[in-house]
Amino acid sequence: MAKKSKPNDRTRSVINDKPARYADQEVMIGTAGEVHQTAAGDVPVLTTQQGIPVSDDQNSLKIGARGPTALEDFHFREKIFHFDHERIPERVVHARGFGAHGYFENYESLADITKADLFQRPKEKTPLFVRFSTVAGNKGSPDLARDVRGFAVKIYTKQGNWDIVGNNIPVFFIQDAIKFPDIIHAAKQEPDRGFPQAQTAHDNFWDFISLTPESMHMVMWIMSDRAIPRSFRFMEGFGVHTFRLVNAEGKSTFVKFHWKPKLGLQSVVWNEAVKINGADPDFHRRDLWDAIKMGDYPEWELGLQLFDDSFAEKFDFDVLDATKFIPEEEVPVRRVGRLVLDRCVDNFFAETEQVAFCTQNIVPGIDFSNDPLLQGRNFSYLDTQLKRLGSPNFTHIPINAPKCPFASFQQDGHMALINPKGRVNYEPNSWGGEAGGPRESPEQGFRSYPAEEQGAKLRVRSETFADHYSQARQFYKSQTETEQNHLANALVFELSKVETPAIRGRMVAHLLNIDENLAKQVADGLGLKEMPKPADAARPTQDLKPSPTLSIHLNGPKSFKGRKVGALLTDGVDKSLIESLKSALDGEGALLEIIAPKVGGVQASDGSWIEAKQKIDGGPSVLYDAVALLPSEEGAKLLAKEPAARDFVADAFAHMKFIGHTAAAAILFEKAGIAENRDEGFIALKGKDDCSAFVAACRQVRFWKRRVN
Ligand code: HEM
């Protein structure tokens, strides 16, 4: 039998009209104790999408307080209907991404090599939007997957949008776009089981790779630390393909685009990446967000590698082959401007999610080359974006719309937001003047570079693409010994997750064509019983000169700027020591983050209160570039009992971080099992000078000599 509901004002669900206190909020209380917050003063009235004011957003319309919900509740139905349709398809690749606004500033006029408007006037700033991404993982995957990072830039020039849709690696897995669905299917989760997520450590990926020799150069890059960057701010970007710059006289120069981070290169180590993914799956996006919000604007320089036909002809490899790069030692990178990110998005969906980059968005003065990967991409992006954004009118969305005047006769379609007035929607027409609408412009309009093309119609791969191992070897040989070890360890880790022994063997056979020691190290790590024969190679491996610019360690930062120290404190901490550390870090442009047993903070020895940013188990040392252990004697004894504190210390040591510490921290070293292993990466902090010495040491970022990894 239905219970009788309490009689009340029959159209209102609040107990009375007087506000009540609910925690620290002034609210109205509903008949079942639910919280109502109402509009008043400058708090606007909630409405439906049709603009109808809403009286109660806590309760649906019912027949009696305990009765069925009425179908006529248009507010409820509209709210749920809209919620049901909130998601749009995620990107088929690069689903996980993070964007920010900024500008490009030209250093000098490049009129001699390109007529692109944005490069004409020195010091001119052009607005842009950048989206960084991972490739394989779905939208909710962790930031520190071992993966290529997308580095896509949309520059809103005065002659239309120019997109440089690049990666943080200058080469790619495949040579022809027709193989893109295969490499992506193989890399993403296996179709029967739906896992693994955001990982290439599985059979399908390595099966495909082991049967695709052209991918060997890229394999070296993704198994290197480039695939686990410390932050977007510390990675390079590359346009990958050869493009053309064309000047006002119609002269073409080949170009490769580079983005060089002002803060230098830095990566994490693999064990750290695995732990960061648990501790803060949003590590990279948070880093970018925080840096911009703090006014510490990330910067990159645009670099151009410029070359002509004669270089292209004499270069060892085909400049149309996206599995090859041009060493900077052969064609230097000319830095022509800077990219600054100075504004976070206001709305993640509207901007980061809806932004649509496309390689075919180029402006007069830029042109394509015949790279078959680029040619395929030019079709793919527009096509996928129609599905992803649901209408050919996605260019009307503010993030995608040009910031220069634009006009066409394209019309209608879903969600058409820009609808010209008047009669004309075609040309030629005889209406004339404004009424006749836009007309083509032979002077300003985009004209393709008139490259001479001829040949039989063939479904073939050029033989000039056939050398698959020489640059892979060159990359490996250009790494420091530590980096080579990381690369070998990564291969062993990934291939150890491969369940089919034949695939592991096939990969080692390829490695034999790259470097014998690498192959042996990996075979040993895998416990391979018998060394396979080297894989059949279409071309023998050339021994190219190492290119030092390929090493992260040789191109690391010269300062600790933009990095973060995690300081573990307890009650009784020496306040003046913390202040000295903070001032040394401020001087360097680096950050200090306080970690304590409780997030409320700690009481310093002088009785003052220091607030913490993290509780110890929420702020593991993997989240910091270096650590400072500053407990009091008493505090250290208590901390030593906490597993999270022991891991904090043990991980900082294992990840080769610099460790600043007070004498009281000794008990933590004992508990972490590293008391006997203290090296020059441990820096005793007693006063101001020690803090400066600690920060100076941190400029090396890691104490690589420790060699635990
Ligand atoms: C040099 C090789 C490539 C690079 C550097 C590259 C780079 C990127 C980047 C950075 C994004 C993410 C853009 C964003 O943040 O929204 C992306 C997305 C995408 N790429 Fe590529 N890609 C490459 C090859 C290809 C190829 C060969 C194809 C297909 C033939 C392709 C198809 C796609 C598609 C369909 C998306 C999703 C686009 C969207 O939904 O907006 N990519 N790519």
Short mmCIF file of N, CA, C and O and ligand atoms in Angstrom, two decimals, residues 89-98 130-135 148-153 164-174 176-181 183-184 238-241 322 352-359 371-385 388-389, ligand 1:
data_model
loop_
_atom_site.label_atom_id
_atom_site.label_comp_id
_atom_site.label_asym_id
_atom_site.label_seq_id
_atom_site.Cartn_x
_atom_site.Cartn_y
_atom_site.Cartn_z
N PRO A 89 32.28 10.50 -31.24
CA PRO A 89 33.31 9.46 -31.41
C PRO A 89 34.68 10.02 -31.09
O PRO A 89 34.98 11.17 -31.43
N GLU A 90 35.47 9.23 -30.37
CA GLU A 90 36.83 9.70 -30.12
C GLU A 90 37.65 9.53 -31.40
O GLU A 90 37.28 8.76 -32.29
N ARG A 91 38.75 10.25 -31.49
CA ARG A 91 39.62 10.11 -32.66
C ARG A 91 40.02 8.64 -32.80
O ARG A 91 40.31 7.99 -31.79
N VAL A 92 40.08 8.17 -34.04
CA VAL A 92 40.40 6.76 -34.26
C VAL A 92 41.85 6.48 -33.85
O VAL A 92 42.19 5.39 -33.40
N VAL A 93 42.69 7.48 -33.98
CA VAL A 93 44.04 7.47 -33.38
C VAL A 93 44.23 8.80 -32.66
O VAL A 93 43.44 9.72 -32.87
N HIS A 94 45.22 8.91 -31.83
CA HIS A 94 45.51 10.15 -31.09
C HIS A 94 44.31 10.60 -30.26
O HIS A 94 44.03 11.80 -30.15
N ALA A 95 43.56 9.64 -29.70
CA ALA A 95 42.33 9.99 -28.98
C ALA A 95 42.63 10.77 -27.71
O ALA A 95 41.88 11.65 -27.30
N ARG A 96 43.74 10.44 -27.08
CA ARG A 96 44.08 11.07 -25.80
C ARG A 96 44.96 12.29 -26.07
O ARG A 96 46.09 12.16 -26.58
N GLY A 97 44.44 13.47 -25.81
CA GLY A 97 45.24 14.64 -26.14
C GLY A 97 44.97 15.80 -25.23
O GLY A 97 44.02 15.79 -24.44
N PHE A 98 45.81 16.81 -25.34
CA PHE A 98 45.67 18.00 -24.51
C PHE A 98 46.13 19.22 -25.29
O PHE A 98 47.21 19.21 -25.88
N VAL A 130 47.71 24.35 -30.21
CA VAL A 130 48.51 23.12 -30.28
C VAL A 130 47.77 22.01 -29.53
O VAL A 130 47.20 22.26 -28.47
N ARG A 131 47.77 20.81 -30.09
CA ARG A 131 47.25 19.65 -29.35
C ARG A 131 48.32 18.57 -29.34
O ARG A 131 48.79 18.14 -30.38
N PHE A 132 48.72 18.17 -28.11
CA PHE A 132 49.65 17.07 -27.94
C PHE A 132 48.82 15.81 -27.67
O PHE A 132 47.75 15.90 -27.06
N SER A 133 49.34 14.66 -28.05
CA SER A 133 48.52 13.46 -27.88
C SER A 133 49.40 12.22 -27.82
O SER A 133 50.58 12.26 -28.16
N THR A 134 48.77 11.12 -27.37
CA THR A 134 49.38 9.81 -27.60
C THR A 134 48.66 9.19 -28.78
O THR A 134 47.61 9.69 -29.19
N VAL A 135 49.16 8.11 -29.33
CA VAL A 135 48.56 7.56 -30.55
C VAL A 135 47.64 6.37 -30.25
O VAL A 135 46.50 6.32 -30.67
N VAL A 148 54.39 7.14 -29.41
CA VAL A 148 54.71 8.37 -30.11
C VAL A 148 53.80 9.45 -29.55
O VAL A 148 52.66 9.17 -29.20
N ARG A 149 54.26 10.71 -29.48
CA ARG A 149 53.39 11.81 -29.10
C ARG A 149 53.04 12.63 -30.33
O ARG A 149 53.93 12.96 -31.12
N GLY A 150 51.75 12.93 -30.49
CA GLY A 150 51.34 13.85 -31.55
C GLY A 150 51.72 15.27 -31.15
O GLY A 150 51.69 15.62 -29.95
N PHE A 151 52.08 16.07 -32.11
CA PHE A 151 52.45 17.48 -31.87
C PHE A 151 51.81 18.23 -33.03
O PHE A 151 52.43 18.44 -34.08
N ALA A 152 50.52 18.56 -32.87
CA ALA A 152 49.75 19.15 -33.97
C ALA A 152 49.56 20.64 -33.72
O ALA A 152 49.15 21.05 -32.63
N VAL A 153 49.87 21.44 -34.72
CA VAL A 153 49.82 22.90 -34.57
C VAL A 153 48.90 23.48 -35.65
O VAL A 153 49.07 23.19 -36.83
N ILE A 164 50.37 22.09 -39.08
CA ILE A 164 51.54 21.20 -39.14
C ILE A 164 51.21 20.05 -38.19
O ILE A 164 51.27 20.20 -36.97
N VAL A 165 50.78 18.92 -38.77
CA VAL A 165 50.27 17.82 -37.95
C VAL A 165 51.40 16.81 -37.76
O VAL A 165 51.53 15.83 -38.51
N GLY A 166 52.24 17.08 -36.77
CA GLY A 166 53.46 16.30 -36.61
C GLY A 166 53.47 15.43 -35.38
O GLY A 166 52.49 15.31 -34.66
N ASN A 167 54.60 14.82 -35.15
CA ASN A 167 54.83 13.96 -34.00
C ASN A 167 56.10 14.40 -33.28
O ASN A 167 56.84 15.26 -33.77
N ASN A 168 56.40 13.73 -32.14
CA ASN A 168 57.66 14.05 -31.44
C ASN A 168 58.79 13.16 -31.92
O ASN A 168 59.84 13.09 -31.29
N ILE A 169 58.56 12.46 -33.01
CA ILE A 169 59.56 11.57 -33.61
C ILE A 169 59.59 11.90 -35.10
O ILE A 169 58.52 12.03 -35.71
N PRO A 170 60.77 12.05 -35.70
CA PRO A 170 60.82 12.58 -37.07
C PRO A 170 60.58 11.55 -38.18
O PRO A 170 60.61 11.91 -39.35
N VAL A 171 60.37 10.30 -37.79
CA VAL A 171 60.13 9.26 -38.81
C VAL A 171 58.87 8.51 -38.44
O VAL A 171 58.31 8.70 -37.36
N PHE A 172 58.42 7.62 -39.33
CA PHE A 172 57.17 6.91 -39.07
C PHE A 172 57.35 5.41 -39.33
O PHE A 172 58.36 4.97 -39.85
N PHE A 173 56.33 4.63 -38.95
CA PHE A 173 56.41 3.16 -39.06
C PHE A 173 56.36 2.65 -40.49
O PHE A 173 56.91 1.61 -40.80
N ILE A 174 55.61 3.37 -41.32
CA ILE A 174 55.28 2.83 -42.64
C ILE A 174 55.59 3.86 -43.72
O ILE A 174 55.69 5.05 -43.45
N ASP A 176 53.80 3.88 -46.87
CA ASP A 176 52.66 4.13 -47.73
C ASP A 176 51.40 4.16 -46.87
O ASP A 176 51.19 3.27 -46.04
N ALA A 177 50.55 5.19 -47.08
CA ALA A 177 49.37 5.38 -46.23
C ALA A 177 48.42 4.18 -46.28
O ALA A 177 47.62 3.99 -45.37
N ILE A 178 48.53 3.36 -47.31
CA ILE A 178 47.62 2.21 -47.41
C ILE A 178 47.87 1.22 -46.26
O ILE A 178 47.02 0.39 -45.94
N LYS A 179 49.02 1.33 -45.60
CA LYS A 179 49.33 0.44 -44.48
C LYS A 179 48.89 1.02 -43.13
O LYS A 179 49.06 0.39 -42.09
N PHE A 180 48.35 2.26 -43.12
CA PHE A 180 48.03 2.89 -41.84
C PHE A 180 46.98 2.11 -41.04
O PHE A 180 47.18 1.85 -39.84
N PRO A 181 45.87 1.70 -41.65
CA PRO A 181 44.91 0.91 -40.86
C PRO A 181 45.56 -0.34 -40.25
O PRO A 181 45.22 -0.73 -39.13
N ILE A 183 48.86 -0.88 -39.32
CA ILE A 183 49.74 -0.59 -38.18
C ILE A 183 48.90 -0.17 -36.97
O ILE A 183 49.18 -0.57 -35.83
N ILE A 184 47.84 0.60 -37.22
CA ILE A 184 47.03 1.06 -36.07
C ILE A 184 46.21 -0.09 -35.49
O ILE A 184 46.15 -0.27 -34.26
N PHE A 238 58.16 17.34 -34.92
CA PHE A 238 58.65 17.21 -36.30
C PHE A 238 57.45 17.14 -37.26
O PHE A 238 56.50 16.42 -36.99
N GLY A 239 57.55 17.84 -38.37
CA GLY A 239 56.53 17.71 -39.41
C GLY A 239 56.66 16.40 -40.18
O GLY A 239 55.79 16.04 -40.96
N VAL A 240 57.75 15.69 -39.98
CA VAL A 240 58.08 14.38 -40.55
C VAL A 240 58.34 14.44 -42.06
O VAL A 240 59.45 14.23 -42.51
N HIS A 241 57.29 14.71 -42.84
CA HIS A 241 57.44 14.64 -44.31
C HIS A 241 58.29 15.80 -44.84
O HIS A 241 58.45 16.82 -44.19
N ALA A 322 59.03 8.51 -45.53
CA ALA A 322 58.80 9.01 -44.17
C ALA A 322 59.44 8.13 -43.09
O ALA A 322 59.34 8.45 -41.91
N THR A 352 39.85 21.43 -27.27
CA THR A 352 40.77 20.30 -27.45
C THR A 352 40.12 19.13 -28.17
O THR A 352 40.73 18.45 -28.98
N GLU A 353 38.84 18.87 -27.84
CA GLU A 353 38.19 17.70 -28.42
C GLU A 353 37.71 17.98 -29.84
O GLU A 353 37.80 17.14 -30.72
N GLN A 354 37.19 19.18 -30.05
CA GLN A 354 36.60 19.46 -31.37
C GLN A 354 37.60 20.00 -32.39
O GLN A 354 37.26 20.14 -33.56
N VAL A 355 38.81 20.29 -31.96
CA VAL A 355 39.76 20.81 -32.94
C VAL A 355 40.03 19.74 -33.99
O VAL A 355 40.08 18.54 -33.69
N ALA A 356 40.13 20.18 -35.24
CA ALA A 356 40.31 19.23 -36.34
C ALA A 356 41.52 19.66 -37.17
O ALA A 356 41.45 20.65 -37.90
N PHE A 357 42.63 18.96 -36.98
CA PHE A 357 43.84 19.26 -37.75
C PHE A 357 43.81 18.46 -39.04
O PHE A 357 43.26 17.36 -39.09
N CYS A 358 44.47 18.97 -40.04
CA CYS A 358 44.47 18.26 -41.32
C CYS A 358 45.71 18.65 -42.11
O CYS A 358 45.96 19.85 -42.30
N THR A 359 46.45 17.65 -42.57
CA THR A 359 47.68 17.94 -43.30
C THR A 359 47.41 18.73 -44.58
O THR A 359 48.29 19.41 -45.08
N ASP A 371 55.51 12.48 -51.02
CA ASP A 371 55.60 11.43 -50.01
C ASP A 371 54.25 10.68 -49.95
O ASP A 371 53.21 11.29 -49.68
N PRO A 372 54.24 9.37 -50.24
CA PRO A 372 52.97 8.65 -50.32
C PRO A 372 52.23 8.56 -48.99
O PRO A 372 51.02 8.30 -48.95
N LEU A 373 52.93 8.77 -47.90
CA LEU A 373 52.26 8.77 -46.60
C LEU A 373 51.50 10.09 -46.45
O LEU A 373 50.35 10.13 -46.02
N LEU A 374 52.15 11.17 -46.84
CA LEU A 374 51.52 12.49 -46.77
C LEU A 374 50.32 12.57 -47.70
O LEU A 374 49.26 13.08 -47.33
N GLN A 375 50.48 12.04 -48.89
CA GLN A 375 49.38 12.08 -49.86
C GLN A 375 48.15 11.36 -49.31
O GLN A 375 47.03 11.82 -49.46
N GLY A 376 48.36 10.24 -48.63
CA GLY A 376 47.25 9.49 -48.04
C GLY A 376 46.64 10.24 -46.86
O GLY A 376 45.42 10.26 -46.68
N ARG A 377 47.49 10.88 -46.08
CA ARG A 377 46.98 11.64 -44.93
C ARG A 377 46.08 12.77 -45.40
O ARG A 377 45.09 13.09 -44.75
N ASN A 378 46.43 13.35 -46.53
CA ASN A 378 45.63 14.48 -47.03
C ASN A 378 44.18 14.08 -47.27
O ASN A 378 43.28 14.90 -47.18
N PHE A 379 43.94 12.81 -47.58
CA PHE A 379 42.56 12.35 -47.72
C PHE A 379 41.96 12.02 -46.35
O PHE A 379 40.83 12.36 -46.04
N SER A 380 42.75 11.36 -45.50
CA SER A 380 42.20 10.71 -44.31
C SER A 380 41.59 11.68 -43.29
O SER A 380 40.54 11.41 -42.72
N TYR A 381 42.26 12.80 -43.04
CA TYR A 381 41.83 13.65 -41.91
C TYR A 381 40.44 14.24 -42.12
O TYR A 381 39.58 14.19 -41.25
N LEU A 382 40.23 14.81 -43.31
CA LEU A 382 38.93 15.43 -43.58
C LEU A 382 37.83 14.38 -43.51
O LEU A 382 36.76 14.60 -42.93
N ASP A 383 38.14 13.23 -44.05
CA ASP A 383 37.16 12.14 -44.09
C ASP A 383 36.76 11.72 -42.68
O ASP A 383 35.57 11.62 -42.34
N THR A 384 37.75 11.50 -41.82
CA THR A 384 37.45 11.03 -40.46
C THR A 384 36.74 12.12 -39.66
O THR A 384 35.90 11.85 -38.80
N GLN A 385 37.07 13.38 -39.95
CA GLN A 385 36.49 14.46 -39.15
C GLN A 385 35.01 14.67 -39.45
O GLN A 385 34.24 15.10 -38.59
N ARG A 388 33.64 12.17 -37.12
CA ARG A 388 33.87 12.48 -35.71
C ARG A 388 33.07 13.70 -35.26
O ARG A 388 32.52 13.72 -34.17
N LEU A 389 32.98 14.69 -36.12
CA LEU A 389 32.31 15.92 -35.70
C LEU A 389 30.89 16.02 -36.26
O LEU A 389 30.15 16.93 -35.92
C1 HEM B 1 54.00 10.95 -40.44
C2 HEM B 1 52.97 10.23 -40.10
C3 HEM B 1 51.85 10.76 -39.25
C4 HEM B 1 51.87 11.73 -38.30
C5 HEM B 1 53.03 12.58 -37.86
C6 HEM B 1 50.52 11.85 -37.78
C7 HEM B 1 50.13 12.75 -36.80
C8 HEM B 1 48.87 12.84 -36.30
C9 HEM B 1 48.47 13.68 -35.20
C10 HEM B 1 49.39 14.61 -34.43
C11 HEM B 1 47.15 13.49 -34.98
C12 HEM B 1 46.32 14.10 -33.88
C13 HEM B 1 45.79 15.42 -34.27
C14 HEM B 1 45.03 16.02 -33.11
O1 HEM B 1 45.66 16.32 -32.09
O2 HEM B 1 43.81 16.17 -33.22
C15 HEM B 1 46.71 12.54 -35.95
C16 HEM B 1 45.41 12.10 -36.05
C17 HEM B 1 45.00 11.30 -37.06
N1 HEM B 1 45.78 10.72 -38.04
FE1 HEM B 1 47.72 10.92 -38.30
N2 HEM B 1 49.72 10.97 -38.43
C18 HEM B 1 50.51 10.28 -39.34
C19 HEM B 1 50.10 9.34 -40.24
C20 HEM B 1 48.80 9.13 -40.53
C21 HEM B 1 48.33 8.39 -41.66
C22 HEM B 1 49.23 7.73 -42.70
C23 HEM B 1 46.98 8.40 -41.60
C24 HEM B 1 45.99 7.78 -42.54
C25 HEM B 1 46.21 7.47 -43.78
C26 HEM B 1 46.60 9.16 -40.43
C27 HEM B 1 45.31 9.36 -40.00
C28 HEM B 1 44.95 10.03 -38.87
C29 HEM B 1 43.60 10.15 -38.40
C30 HEM B 1 42.38 9.51 -39.04
C31 HEM B 1 43.63 10.95 -37.26
C32 HEM B 1 42.46 11.40 -36.41
C33 HEM B 1 42.09 12.78 -36.84
C34 HEM B 1 40.89 13.34 -36.15
O3 HEM B 1 40.00 12.58 -35.74
O4 HEM B 1 40.82 14.59 -36.08
N3 HEM B 1 47.72 9.60 -39.82
N4 HEM B 1 47.77 12.17 -36.75
#
